[in-house]
């Protein structure tokens, strides 16, 4: 199947200033940019909302469309890819420590693991709690992948990023991505976190190519609150995954939804992921959405 990758276009020159106000910003080394040609997606959302399940199933969907896919888990708990690999794979930071950070001593098979349907999987890992920067680990992971030329033959790269943490460190994947997808449920806390993530994306968009791609509604029967927020801010919902027990059970079985026993419910979820993957490849358009002030979300959502 032939598809055309459509990263967002950038026209004109942008003065390189601060990404955001009130903090020290660390700019990406130009040499660390991921090669043109690969569609790079960063997946964010409130902690526990289902980002890793969503990322892994989306990776599987891209692979079903014939794409060469690399998924990078950016979370110290390194559980992003286990439904693809059927195990908890060693992290980049752990492997680097074994060779005293001499990257020339590593082989690709030391830190890249093949998962379901050929999806290549990397877990960046992270420093012990309170002792270091997750952005540094993400940067080292991309550097290592580039040194071993592992990004040159990749069609799609998915960064699955820790929770709703959007500090300079865990916002680092936004410096590589073309689009950010935000996973949310139809509840106040998830949408509140989404609003803060929007602020981080818009800050990074001042100096990097990343743009808002859209919203993935997850674990929600209804989307009325998400719809209300989207209408107010200019966001759009790209996919809707209801609270389907087969998705929960696939996680417990350590597999993707594409490996679950066929049923109308499972097939509907599979088709939704395939539709999302096709849209990201062929028809996604960058959004110019504007986040709300925190207090305005209280006025917008809920009931009187």
Short mmCIF file of C-alpha atoms in Angstrom, two decimals:
data_model
loop_
_atom_site.label_atom_id
_atom_site.label_comp_id
_atom_site.label_asym_id
_atom_site.label_seq_id
_atom_site.Cartn_x
_atom_site.Cartn_y
_atom_site.Cartn_z
CA UNK A 1 0.00 0.00 0.00
CA UNK A 2 1.44 3.37 -1.00
CA UNK A 3 0.77 6.42 1.09
CA UNK A 4 2.22 9.89 1.20
CA UNK A 5 3.69 11.23 4.41
CA UNK A 6 2.50 14.76 5.11
CA UNK A 7 4.56 16.56 7.74
CA UNK A 8 3.35 20.12 8.37
CA UNK A 9 4.76 22.73 6.05
CA UNK A 10 6.72 25.65 7.42
CA UNK A 11 6.88 28.89 5.52
CA UNK A 12 8.98 31.92 6.20
CA UNK A 13 11.60 32.30 8.88
CA UNK A 14 10.93 32.48 12.57
CA UNK A 15 13.11 34.46 14.93
CA UNK A 16 14.64 32.05 17.41
CA UNK A 17 13.63 33.19 20.85
CA UNK A 18 12.51 31.56 24.04
CA UNK A 19 10.06 28.64 23.75
CA UNK A 20 8.12 29.91 26.71
CA UNK A 21 8.18 32.56 29.37
CA UNK A 22 9.48 32.25 32.91
CA UNK A 23 11.90 29.35 32.44
CA UNK A 24 15.32 28.50 31.09
CA UNK A 25 14.93 26.77 27.72
CA UNK A 26 17.43 24.31 26.26
CA UNK A 27 17.37 24.23 22.48
CA UNK A 28 17.88 21.06 20.47
CA UNK A 29 21.23 20.51 18.76
CA UNK A 30 20.49 20.74 15.03
CA UNK A 31 22.56 17.59 14.46
CA UNK A 32 20.03 15.64 16.52
CA UNK A 33 17.09 16.34 14.21
CA UNK A 34 15.39 13.20 12.92
CA UNK A 35 15.83 12.72 9.18
CA UNK A 36 13.29 14.21 6.82
CA UNK A 37 10.90 11.62 5.43
CA UNK A 38 9.86 9.98 8.68
CA UNK A 39 6.55 11.08 10.18
CA UNK A 40 7.27 11.78 13.85
CA UNK A 41 4.40 11.75 16.36
CA UNK A 42 4.52 12.51 20.09
CA UNK A 43 1.72 11.09 22.24
CA UNK A 44 0.88 12.94 25.46
CA UNK A 45 -1.93 12.88 27.99
CA UNK A 46 -2.82 12.65 31.66
CA UNK A 47 -1.02 9.92 33.58
CA UNK A 48 -2.86 6.59 33.41
CA UNK A 49 -5.11 7.65 30.54
CA UNK A 50 -3.92 4.86 28.22
CA UNK A 51 -1.13 6.48 26.20
CA UNK A 52 1.04 3.36 26.00
CA UNK A 53 -1.86 1.16 24.93
CA UNK A 54 -2.86 3.78 22.36
CA UNK A 55 0.71 4.25 21.11
CA UNK A 56 1.35 0.52 20.74
CA UNK A 57 -1.92 -0.13 18.91
CA UNK A 58 -1.27 2.86 16.66
CA UNK A 59 2.22 1.54 15.92
CA UNK A 60 0.69 -1.83 15.06
CA UNK A 61 -1.85 -0.10 12.79
CA UNK A 62 0.91 1.75 10.91
CA UNK A 63 2.75 -1.54 10.46
CA UNK A 64 -0.45 -3.11 9.08
CA UNK A 65 -0.40 -0.37 6.45
CA UNK A 66 3.08 -1.49 5.40
CA UNK A 67 5.04 1.20 7.24
CA UNK A 68 8.36 0.72 9.02
CA UNK A 69 7.64 1.86 12.56
CA UNK A 70 9.80 2.77 15.55
CA UNK A 71 8.19 3.32 18.96
CA UNK A 72 10.22 5.07 21.66
CA UNK A 73 8.97 4.83 25.23
CA UNK A 74 9.93 7.94 27.21
CA UNK A 75 9.08 6.91 30.75
CA UNK A 76 11.38 5.62 33.53
CA UNK A 77 8.94 2.78 34.21
CA UNK A 78 9.67 1.52 30.64
CA UNK A 79 6.36 -0.21 29.96
CA UNK A 80 5.44 1.52 26.70
CA UNK A 81 6.28 -1.34 24.34
CA UNK A 82 5.62 -4.53 26.28
CA UNK A 83 2.38 -5.31 24.43
CA UNK A 84 4.47 -5.23 21.23
CA UNK A 85 7.48 -7.21 22.51
CA UNK A 86 5.69 -9.38 25.12
CA UNK A 87 8.32 -8.44 27.70
CA UNK A 88 9.89 -5.53 29.58
CA UNK A 89 12.93 -4.77 27.45
CA UNK A 90 16.18 -3.25 28.80
CA UNK A 91 16.28 0.54 28.66
CA UNK A 92 18.77 2.70 26.79
CA UNK A 93 19.97 4.30 30.01
CA UNK A 94 20.55 0.89 31.62
CA UNK A 95 22.46 -0.39 28.60
CA UNK A 96 24.59 2.77 28.43
CA UNK A 97 25.52 2.38 32.09
CA UNK A 98 26.88 -1.12 31.43
CA UNK A 99 29.45 0.32 28.98
CA UNK A 100 30.16 3.46 31.03
CA UNK A 101 28.34 5.51 28.36
CA UNK A 102 30.79 4.52 25.60
CA UNK A 103 28.21 4.33 22.82
CA UNK A 104 30.71 2.94 20.33
CA UNK A 105 30.65 -0.34 22.26
CA UNK A 106 26.93 -0.90 21.65
CA UNK A 107 25.22 -2.78 18.84
CA UNK A 108 21.66 -1.99 17.71
CA UNK A 109 20.38 -5.30 19.05
CA UNK A 110 21.50 -4.22 22.53
CA UNK A 111 18.78 -1.57 22.77
CA UNK A 112 16.36 -2.01 19.82
CA UNK A 113 13.91 -4.92 19.98
CA UNK A 114 11.56 -6.16 17.29
CA UNK A 115 7.93 -6.38 18.30
CA UNK A 116 4.61 -7.28 16.73
CA UNK A 117 4.52 -7.19 12.92
CA UNK A 118 8.05 -5.80 12.73
CA UNK A 119 7.54 -2.71 14.90
CA UNK A 120 10.94 -1.71 16.31
CA UNK A 121 10.83 -0.87 20.01
CA UNK A 122 13.08 1.24 22.24
CA UNK A 123 12.63 2.14 25.89
CA UNK A 124 14.67 5.19 26.83
CA UNK A 125 14.19 4.66 30.56
CA UNK A 126 15.19 7.44 32.89
CA UNK A 127 17.15 8.46 35.95
CA UNK A 128 16.05 7.41 39.45
CA UNK A 129 13.28 9.58 40.83
CA UNK A 130 14.43 13.09 41.70
CA UNK A 131 17.99 12.62 40.43
CA UNK A 132 18.12 13.68 36.80
CA UNK A 133 16.43 14.92 33.64
CA UNK A 134 14.20 12.78 31.43
CA UNK A 135 14.92 15.07 28.50
CA UNK A 136 18.59 14.16 28.68
CA UNK A 137 17.70 10.48 28.38
CA UNK A 138 15.43 11.15 25.39
CA UNK A 139 18.23 13.12 23.74
CA UNK A 140 20.73 10.31 24.33
CA UNK A 141 18.28 7.82 22.86
CA UNK A 142 17.83 9.82 19.64
CA UNK A 143 21.60 10.37 19.44
CA UNK A 144 22.22 6.64 19.75
CA UNK A 145 19.62 5.83 17.10
CA UNK A 146 21.24 8.32 14.73
CA UNK A 147 24.75 7.03 15.36
CA UNK A 148 23.63 3.56 14.32
CA UNK A 149 21.65 4.91 11.32
CA UNK A 150 18.45 3.37 12.67
CA UNK A 151 16.24 6.30 11.74
CA UNK A 152 17.16 6.42 8.07
CA UNK A 153 14.91 3.57 6.99
CA UNK A 154 11.98 4.39 9.27
CA UNK A 155 8.64 5.69 8.00
CA UNK A 156 6.96 6.50 11.32
CA UNK A 157 8.44 7.32 14.74
CA UNK A 158 6.15 7.44 17.77
CA UNK A 159 7.29 8.95 21.08
CA UNK A 160 5.15 7.72 23.98
CA UNK A 161 5.79 10.29 26.70
CA UNK A 162 5.46 10.16 30.48
CA UNK A 163 2.13 11.35 31.86
CA UNK A 164 1.17 15.01 31.70
CA UNK A 165 4.65 16.20 32.71
CA UNK A 166 5.54 19.02 30.34
CA UNK A 167 8.70 20.38 31.95
CA UNK A 168 11.63 21.15 29.66
CA UNK A 169 12.88 17.57 30.05
CA UNK A 170 9.80 15.60 29.17
CA UNK A 171 8.80 18.15 26.55
CA UNK A 172 12.00 17.19 24.65
CA UNK A 173 10.15 14.84 22.23
CA UNK A 174 8.21 17.87 21.01
CA UNK A 175 11.49 19.14 19.56
CA UNK A 176 11.58 16.12 17.23
CA UNK A 177 7.90 15.63 16.39
CA UNK A 178 5.82 16.85 13.47
CA UNK A 179 2.56 16.33 15.35
CA UNK A 180 1.42 15.81 18.90
CA UNK A 181 -1.64 13.70 19.66
CA UNK A 182 -3.25 14.17 23.07
CA UNK A 183 -5.05 11.24 24.71
CA UNK A 184 -7.91 12.24 26.99
CA UNK A 185 -11.02 10.90 28.64
CA UNK A 186 -14.33 12.74 28.80
CA UNK A 187 -13.69 14.12 32.28
CA UNK A 188 -12.50 17.33 33.86
CA UNK A 189 -9.07 16.15 35.10
CA UNK A 190 -8.06 14.67 31.74
CA UNK A 191 -9.16 17.76 29.83
CA UNK A 192 -7.45 20.03 32.37
CA UNK A 193 -4.19 18.13 31.73
CA UNK A 194 -4.79 18.34 27.96
CA UNK A 195 -5.06 22.11 28.21
CA UNK A 196 -1.64 22.31 29.93
CA UNK A 197 -0.13 20.04 27.27
CA UNK A 198 -1.51 22.35 24.59
CA UNK A 199 0.39 25.20 26.22
CA UNK A 200 3.64 23.24 26.01
CA UNK A 201 3.06 22.35 22.34
CA UNK A 202 2.29 25.94 21.39
CA UNK A 203 5.42 27.11 23.23
CA UNK A 204 7.62 24.60 21.38
CA UNK A 205 5.93 25.44 18.05
CA UNK A 206 7.55 28.87 18.21
CA UNK A 207 10.94 27.36 17.36
CA UNK A 208 10.28 23.78 16.23
CA UNK A 209 8.18 22.11 13.56
CA UNK A 210 5.81 20.40 16.03
CA UNK A 211 2.11 21.20 15.64
CA UNK A 212 -1.06 20.02 17.31
CA UNK A 213 -2.50 17.05 15.46
CA UNK A 214 -5.63 16.43 17.49
CA UNK A 215 -7.32 14.56 20.31
CA UNK A 216 -7.81 10.85 20.91
CA UNK A 217 -10.85 10.28 23.11
CA UNK A 218 -10.14 7.18 25.19
CA UNK A 219 -12.06 5.06 27.73
CA UNK A 220 -15.16 7.19 27.25
CA UNK A 221 -18.66 6.30 26.15
CA UNK A 222 -19.52 9.96 25.53
CA UNK A 223 -17.48 12.91 24.31
CA UNK A 224 -19.69 15.86 25.22
CA UNK A 225 -17.11 17.50 27.49
CA UNK A 226 -14.30 16.91 24.97
CA UNK A 227 -16.50 18.32 22.20
CA UNK A 228 -17.23 21.43 24.26
CA UNK A 229 -13.52 21.98 24.92
CA UNK A 230 -12.61 21.35 21.27
CA UNK A 231 -15.20 23.84 20.03
CA UNK A 232 -13.89 26.52 22.39
CA UNK A 233 -10.16 25.97 21.69
CA UNK A 234 -10.04 24.85 18.05
CA UNK A 235 -9.03 21.24 18.72
CA UNK A 236 -10.52 18.23 16.92
CA UNK A 237 -11.08 14.61 17.86
CA UNK A 238 -9.14 12.24 15.59
CA UNK A 239 -10.36 8.94 17.07
CA UNK A 240 -12.76 7.71 19.74
CA UNK A 241 -12.10 4.54 21.75
CA UNK A 242 -14.87 3.61 24.13
CA UNK A 243 -14.33 1.76 27.40
CA UNK A 244 -14.03 -1.60 25.62
CA UNK A 245 -13.09 -4.58 27.78
CA UNK A 246 -11.11 -6.16 24.94
CA UNK A 247 -8.66 -3.26 25.09
CA UNK A 248 -8.16 -3.77 28.82
CA UNK A 249 -7.74 -7.53 28.36
CA UNK A 250 -5.20 -7.05 25.55
CA UNK A 251 -2.96 -5.22 28.00
CA UNK A 252 -3.27 -8.09 30.47
CA UNK A 253 -2.50 -10.59 27.71
CA UNK A 254 0.59 -8.54 26.74
CA UNK A 255 -0.57 -8.11 23.16
CA UNK A 256 -2.00 -5.53 20.80
CA UNK A 257 -5.68 -5.30 19.91
CA UNK A 258 -4.78 -6.76 16.51
CA UNK A 259 -3.86 -10.05 18.20
CA UNK A 260 -7.09 -10.44 20.16
CA UNK A 261 -9.70 -13.03 19.19
CA UNK A 262 -11.98 -11.65 16.51
CA UNK A 263 -15.34 -10.20 17.50
CA UNK A 264 -17.44 -7.29 16.23
CA UNK A 265 -16.20 -5.19 19.15
CA UNK A 266 -12.52 -6.00 18.53
CA UNK A 267 -12.83 -5.45 14.79
CA UNK A 268 -14.44 -2.04 15.37
CA UNK A 269 -11.48 -0.96 17.53
CA UNK A 270 -9.00 -2.29 14.97
CA UNK A 271 -10.68 -0.32 12.19
CA UNK A 272 -10.64 2.84 14.31
CA UNK A 273 -6.87 2.50 14.79
CA UNK A 274 -6.34 1.83 11.09
CA UNK A 275 -8.44 4.88 10.22
CA UNK A 276 -6.37 7.02 12.63
CA UNK A 277 -3.13 5.76 11.09
CA UNK A 278 -4.33 6.49 7.54
CA UNK A 279 -5.44 9.97 8.57
CA UNK A 280 -2.04 10.72 10.11
CA UNK A 281 -0.34 9.55 6.92
CA UNK A 282 -2.60 11.14 4.34
CA UNK A 283 -4.94 13.80 5.66
CA UNK A 284 -3.79 15.35 8.92
CA UNK A 285 -3.61 19.12 9.06
CA UNK A 286 -1.85 21.14 11.77
CA UNK A 287 -4.14 22.95 14.17
CA UNK A 288 -3.91 26.52 15.39
CA UNK A 289 -5.70 25.85 18.66
CA UNK A 290 -5.49 28.13 21.67
CA UNK A 291 -5.44 26.85 25.24
CA UNK A 292 -7.60 28.29 28.00
CA UNK A 293 -6.63 29.88 31.26
CA UNK A 294 -6.98 27.37 34.08
CA UNK A 295 -9.91 29.16 35.71
CA UNK A 296 -11.79 29.32 32.39
CA UNK A 297 -11.95 25.51 32.23
CA UNK A 298 -13.93 25.52 35.48
CA UNK A 299 -16.48 27.82 33.89
CA UNK A 300 -16.61 25.88 30.63
CA UNK A 301 -16.98 22.28 31.78
CA UNK A 302 -19.45 20.54 34.00
CA UNK A 303 -22.95 21.45 35.06
CA UNK A 304 -24.48 24.32 37.00
#
